[in-house]
């Protein structure tokens, strides 16, 4: 049986100055497990933290939008126990954290929560502010 310990945070293809220390990686993995426990009724997910070029590729491939974005959610269509996958741009998180005046780690957590709420079925474009309140 799968558990929240099956939550995986992958760090891949982070060119340039965007890196995560071992402590930051542990913090984000623990946050993912906390989300699975507290938000997803103990269902797990996978989170890819990567760069703008990968988010642009995913956005173009799956949504026909040819630009990078900060977070994408891919709900699962099977019954494996996983709720799905999310992808986060570390580059967007870095830029947005500076613009919003908080840490990059906090911005990644905000984006992870946003993606997880989409996996849970919420949609900020059609929910009259419910998702924003949940965040």
mmCIF file of C-alpha atoms in Angstrom:
data_model
loop_
_atom_site.group_PDB
_atom_site.id
_atom_site.type_symbol
_atom_site.label_atom_id
_atom_site.label_comp_id
_atom_site.label_asym_id
_atom_site.label_seq_id
_atom_site.Cartn_x
_atom_site.Cartn_y
_atom_site.Cartn_z
ATOM 1 C CA UNK A 1 0.000 0.000 0.000
ATOM 2 C CA UNK A 2 1.246 3.477 -0.866
ATOM 3 C CA UNK A 3 1.700 6.161 1.747
ATOM 4 C CA UNK A 4 2.651 9.808 2.061
ATOM 5 C CA UNK A 5 6.244 8.602 2.349
ATOM 6 C CA UNK A 6 5.924 7.795 -1.359
ATOM 7 C CA UNK A 7 5.832 11.531 -2.136
ATOM 8 C CA UNK A 8 8.835 12.289 -4.289
ATOM 9 C CA UNK A 9 10.449 15.620 -5.004
ATOM 10 C CA UNK A 10 12.836 15.490 -7.961
ATOM 11 C CA UNK A 11 15.356 18.226 -8.692
ATOM 12 C CA UNK A 12 16.429 18.157 -12.326
ATOM 13 C CA UNK A 13 18.135 20.354 -14.899
ATOM 14 C CA UNK A 14 18.678 23.501 -12.874
ATOM 15 C CA UNK A 15 21.120 25.503 -15.004
ATOM 16 C CA UNK A 16 22.664 28.715 -13.811
ATOM 17 C CA UNK A 17 22.606 30.071 -10.301
ATOM 18 C CA UNK A 18 19.447 28.271 -9.154
ATOM 19 C CA UNK A 19 20.465 25.483 -6.780
ATOM 20 C CA UNK A 20 19.000 23.901 -3.673
ATOM 21 C CA UNK A 21 21.062 22.862 -0.668
ATOM 22 C CA UNK A 22 20.607 19.448 0.929
ATOM 23 C CA UNK A 23 18.691 21.152 3.763
ATOM 24 C CA UNK A 24 16.353 22.920 1.301
ATOM 25 C CA UNK A 25 15.758 19.638 -0.538
ATOM 26 C CA UNK A 26 14.830 17.919 2.739
ATOM 27 C CA UNK A 27 12.580 20.832 3.690
ATOM 28 C CA UNK A 28 10.706 20.623 0.378
ATOM 29 C CA UNK A 29 10.375 16.829 0.575
ATOM 30 C CA UNK A 30 8.994 17.107 4.114
ATOM 31 C CA UNK A 31 6.592 19.829 2.946
ATOM 32 C CA UNK A 32 5.374 17.557 0.126
ATOM 33 C CA UNK A 33 4.710 14.784 2.647
ATOM 34 C CA UNK A 34 2.871 17.239 4.890
ATOM 35 C CA UNK A 35 0.673 18.321 1.975
ATOM 36 C CA UNK A 36 -0.102 14.701 1.144
ATOM 37 C CA UNK A 37 -1.104 14.083 4.745
ATOM 38 C CA UNK A 38 -3.020 17.311 5.450
ATOM 39 C CA UNK A 39 -4.488 18.257 2.049
ATOM 40 C CA UNK A 40 -4.683 15.062 0.005
ATOM 41 C CA UNK A 41 -6.100 12.622 2.556
ATOM 42 C CA UNK A 42 -2.805 10.700 2.618
ATOM 43 C CA UNK A 43 -2.591 10.286 -1.156
ATOM 44 C CA UNK A 44 0.830 10.914 -2.612
ATOM 45 C CA UNK A 45 2.153 12.848 -5.609
ATOM 46 C CA UNK A 46 5.410 13.502 -7.425
ATOM 47 C CA UNK A 47 6.883 16.989 -7.750
ATOM 48 C CA UNK A 48 9.506 17.883 -10.347
ATOM 49 C CA UNK A 49 11.487 21.045 -9.644
ATOM 50 C CA UNK A 50 13.271 22.067 -12.801
ATOM 51 C CA UNK A 51 13.967 25.087 -14.976
ATOM 52 C CA UNK A 52 12.093 27.367 -17.336
ATOM 53 C CA UNK A 53 13.062 25.393 -20.438
ATOM 54 C CA UNK A 54 11.490 22.193 -19.098
ATOM 55 C CA UNK A 55 8.318 23.998 -17.966
ATOM 56 C CA UNK A 56 8.099 25.631 -21.392
ATOM 57 C CA UNK A 57 8.435 22.212 -23.057
ATOM 58 C CA UNK A 58 5.769 20.673 -20.809
ATOM 59 C CA UNK A 59 3.443 23.658 -21.252
ATOM 60 C CA UNK A 60 3.849 23.492 -25.046
ATOM 61 C CA UNK A 61 3.439 19.702 -25.201
ATOM 62 C CA UNK A 62 0.424 19.331 -22.924
ATOM 63 C CA UNK A 63 -1.358 22.697 -23.056
ATOM 64 C CA UNK A 64 -0.218 24.159 -26.402
ATOM 65 C CA UNK A 65 1.196 27.267 -24.653
ATOM 66 C CA UNK A 66 4.687 28.126 -25.893
ATOM 67 C CA UNK A 67 6.068 29.859 -22.802
ATOM 68 C CA UNK A 68 7.431 28.869 -19.401
ATOM 69 C CA UNK A 69 5.078 28.994 -16.448
ATOM 70 C CA UNK A 70 5.620 28.673 -12.714
ATOM 71 C CA UNK A 71 3.699 25.448 -11.991
ATOM 72 C CA UNK A 72 1.856 22.758 -13.936
ATOM 73 C CA UNK A 73 -0.345 19.990 -12.543
ATOM 74 C CA UNK A 74 -0.960 16.613 -14.123
ATOM 75 C CA UNK A 75 -3.674 14.654 -12.310
ATOM 76 C CA UNK A 76 -3.411 10.891 -12.632
ATOM 77 C CA UNK A 77 -5.990 8.929 -14.549
ATOM 78 C CA UNK A 78 -5.276 5.581 -12.929
ATOM 79 C CA UNK A 79 -5.960 4.101 -9.519
ATOM 80 C CA UNK A 80 -2.366 3.661 -8.361
ATOM 81 C CA UNK A 81 -2.863 5.700 -5.204
ATOM 82 C CA UNK A 82 -0.957 8.642 -6.656
ATOM 83 C CA UNK A 83 -2.913 11.821 -7.184
ATOM 84 C CA UNK A 84 -0.580 12.858 -9.995
ATOM 85 C CA UNK A 85 2.430 14.980 -10.724
ATOM 86 C CA UNK A 86 3.322 18.648 -10.560
ATOM 87 C CA UNK A 87 6.214 20.514 -12.159
ATOM 88 C CA UNK A 88 7.646 23.746 -10.768
ATOM 89 C CA UNK A 89 10.057 26.173 -12.425
ATOM 90 C CA UNK A 90 12.836 27.071 -10.001
ATOM 91 C CA UNK A 91 13.616 30.044 -12.251
ATOM 92 C CA UNK A 92 10.057 31.426 -11.964
ATOM 93 C CA UNK A 93 10.095 30.740 -8.209
ATOM 94 C CA UNK A 94 13.360 32.665 -7.875
ATOM 95 C CA UNK A 95 12.036 35.685 -9.830
ATOM 96 C CA UNK A 96 8.627 35.663 -8.127
ATOM 97 C CA UNK A 97 10.105 35.417 -4.634
ATOM 98 C CA UNK A 98 12.081 38.595 -5.263
ATOM 99 C CA UNK A 99 9.017 40.349 -6.674
ATOM 100 C CA UNK A 100 6.775 39.263 -3.767
ATOM 101 C CA UNK A 101 9.362 39.875 -1.051
ATOM 102 C CA UNK A 102 9.704 36.421 0.455
ATOM 103 C CA UNK A 103 12.221 33.588 0.212
ATOM 104 C CA UNK A 104 12.620 31.349 -2.802
ATOM 105 C CA UNK A 105 11.912 28.341 -0.583
ATOM 106 C CA UNK A 106 8.594 29.924 0.482
ATOM 107 C CA UNK A 107 7.710 30.574 -3.165
ATOM 108 C CA UNK A 108 8.388 26.941 -4.098
ATOM 109 C CA UNK A 109 6.155 25.858 -1.210
ATOM 110 C CA UNK A 110 3.401 28.234 -2.397
ATOM 111 C CA UNK A 111 3.676 26.844 -5.922
ATOM 112 C CA UNK A 112 3.681 23.276 -4.608
ATOM 113 C CA UNK A 113 0.510 23.959 -2.616
ATOM 114 C CA UNK A 114 -1.082 25.566 -5.677
ATOM 115 C CA UNK A 115 -0.242 22.538 -7.823
ATOM 116 C CA UNK A 116 -1.473 20.107 -5.169
ATOM 117 C CA UNK A 117 -4.804 21.934 -4.891
ATOM 118 C CA UNK A 118 -5.195 21.474 -8.645
ATOM 119 C CA UNK A 119 -4.438 17.750 -8.207
ATOM 120 C CA UNK A 120 -7.172 17.691 -5.551
ATOM 121 C CA UNK A 121 -9.634 19.006 -8.147
ATOM 122 C CA UNK A 122 -9.710 22.723 -7.408
ATOM 123 C CA UNK A 123 -9.727 25.229 -10.267
ATOM 124 C CA UNK A 124 -9.168 28.923 -9.526
ATOM 125 C CA UNK A 125 -10.610 29.919 -12.893
ATOM 126 C CA UNK A 126 -14.059 28.565 -12.019
ATOM 127 C CA UNK A 127 -14.400 28.327 -8.247
ATOM 128 C CA UNK A 128 -15.383 31.874 -7.136
ATOM 129 C CA UNK A 129 -12.275 32.265 -4.980
ATOM 130 C CA UNK A 130 -12.451 28.901 -3.146
ATOM 131 C CA UNK A 131 -8.946 27.893 -4.201
ATOM 132 C CA UNK A 132 -7.479 31.263 -3.185
ATOM 133 C CA UNK A 133 -9.071 30.892 0.250
ATOM 134 C CA UNK A 134 -7.675 27.372 0.602
ATOM 135 C CA UNK A 135 -4.199 28.634 -0.261
#
